[in-house]
Coordinates of C-alpha atoms in Angstrom, one line a residue:
M1 CA 58.4 63.5 97.7
I2 CA 60.8 61.3 96.6
M3 CA 60.9 63.0 92.9
I4 CA 62.2 66.3 94.3
I5 CA 64.9 64.7 96.6
I6 CA 66.0 63.0 93.1
F7 CA 65.8 66.1 91.6
L8 CA 67.8 68.2 94.1
M9 CA 70.5 65.5 93.8
V10 CA 70.5 65.8 90.2
I11 CA 71.0 69.4 90.6
T12 CA 73.4 69.4 93.3
T13 CA 75.7 66.8 91.3
L14 CA 75.5 69.0 88.2
N15 CA 76.5 71.9 90.1
F16 CA 79.4 70.2 91.9
I17 CA 80.6 69.0 88.3
I18 CA 80.4 72.6 86.6
A19 CA 82.1 74.1 89.9
S20 CA 85.0 71.5 89.4
L21 CA 85.4 72.0 85.8
I22 CA 85.5 75.6 85.9
T23 CA 88.4 75.3 88.5
L24 CA 90.2 72.7 86.1
I25 CA 89.9 74.9 83.2
N26 CA 90.6 78.3 84.5
K27 CA 93.3 80.3 82.9
K28 CA 94.0 82.3 85.9
S29 CA 95.2 78.7 87.7
I30 CA 98.8 79.6 86.9
C31 CA 99.8 82.0 89.5
D32 CA 102.5 84.5 88.8
S33 CA 104.2 86.3 92.1
Q34 CA 104.2 89.7 90.9
K35 CA 100.6 89.5 90.1
S36 CA 99.5 88.0 93.1
S37 CA 101.3 90.8 95.6
P38 CA 99.6 93.9 96.4
F39 CA 100.1 97.0 94.6
E40 CA 100.7 99.8 96.8
C41 CA 101.4 102.8 94.7
G42 CA 104.7 101.9 93.3
F43 CA 106.4 100.8 96.3
N44 CA 107.2 97.3 97.0
P45 CA 105.0 96.4 100.0
M46 CA 107.6 93.7 101.1
T47 CA 110.0 96.4 102.2
Y48 CA 110.6 98.0 105.8
K49 CA 107.1 99.7 106.9
R50 CA 108.6 102.4 109.1
L51 CA 110.8 104.8 106.8
P52 CA 111.5 108.2 107.6
F53 CA 108.7 110.5 106.8
S54 CA 109.0 114.1 106.5
I55 CA 107.2 116.1 109.4
H56 CA 107.6 119.5 107.9
F57 CA 105.5 117.9 104.9
F58 CA 103.1 116.5 107.4
L59 CA 102.8 119.9 109.1
I60 CA 102.1 122.0 105.5
A61 CA 99.4 119.0 105.0
V62 CA 97.5 119.5 108.2
I63 CA 97.7 123.5 107.8
F64 CA 96.1 123.1 104.2
L65 CA 93.5 120.9 105.7
I66 CA 92.7 123.4 108.4
F67 CA 92.6 126.3 105.9
D68 CA 90.5 124.3 103.5
I69 CA 87.6 123.8 106.4
E70 CA 87.8 127.6 107.4
I71 CA 87.2 128.6 104.0
I72 CA 84.2 126.1 104.1
I73 CA 83.0 127.4 107.1
I74 CA 83.5 131.0 106.0
L75 CA 81.7 130.7 102.8
P76 CA 78.1 130.2 104.4
M77 CA 78.8 133.4 106.4
I78 CA 78.1 135.5 103.4
L79 CA 74.7 133.9 102.6
T80 CA 73.3 133.8 106.4
L81 CA 73.8 137.8 106.4
K82 CA 70.6 138.2 105.0
S83 CA 68.6 136.1 107.4
S84 CA 70.2 137.1 110.7
Q85 CA 70.5 140.0 112.9
L86 CA 73.3 142.3 111.9
S87 CA 74.8 142.3 115.5
N88 CA 74.6 138.8 116.0
W89 CA 75.9 138.1 112.6
L90 CA 78.9 140.4 113.1
M91 CA 79.7 139.2 116.7
T92 CA 80.0 135.8 115.7
S93 CA 81.7 136.1 112.7
T94 CA 84.3 138.7 114.1
I95 CA 85.0 136.1 116.8
F96 CA 85.6 133.5 114.4
I97 CA 88.0 135.5 111.8
L98 CA 89.8 136.5 115.5
I99 CA 90.1 132.8 116.3
L100 CA 91.5 132.2 112.7
I101 CA 93.9 134.9 113.0
L102 CA 95.3 133.9 116.6
G103 CA 95.8 130.8 115.1
L104 CA 97.7 132.0 112.1
Y105 CA 100.0 134.1 114.4
H106 CA 100.4 130.6 116.7
E107 CA 101.7 128.9 113.5
W108 CA 103.7 131.9 112.4
I109 CA 105.5 132.1 115.5
N110 CA 106.5 128.4 115.9
G111 CA 107.6 128.5 112.8
M112 CA 105.0 125.9 111.2
L113 CA 104.8 128.3 108.1
N114 CA 108.6 128.2 107.1
W115 CA 108.5 126.7 103.6
T116 CA 112.5 126.0 103.5
K117 CA 113.9 124.3 106.6

């Protein structure tokens, strides 16, 4: 039992010595302020966080995402045509496309599709 305790103490001491040597010899111990600061897409992260943001760009991005999701939902409709009843498929797809057209009309009326403001 004493041999195991002595063996564990020797291993712990060796681990401590090796870890201390690694931290002393480490090249990266010299800190560079530019390298230690976070990199955020080329912008300085220490500037004012609330810079003005183009709401028009945001609306266009949201509309793009909505139409992407609509396409993802419409594409499987073609595959389900073979395995479903024609009347149920036609009613479901007509209602869905009607909702899409009404949403597009609403965006058009509110001027969200004007690209040059």
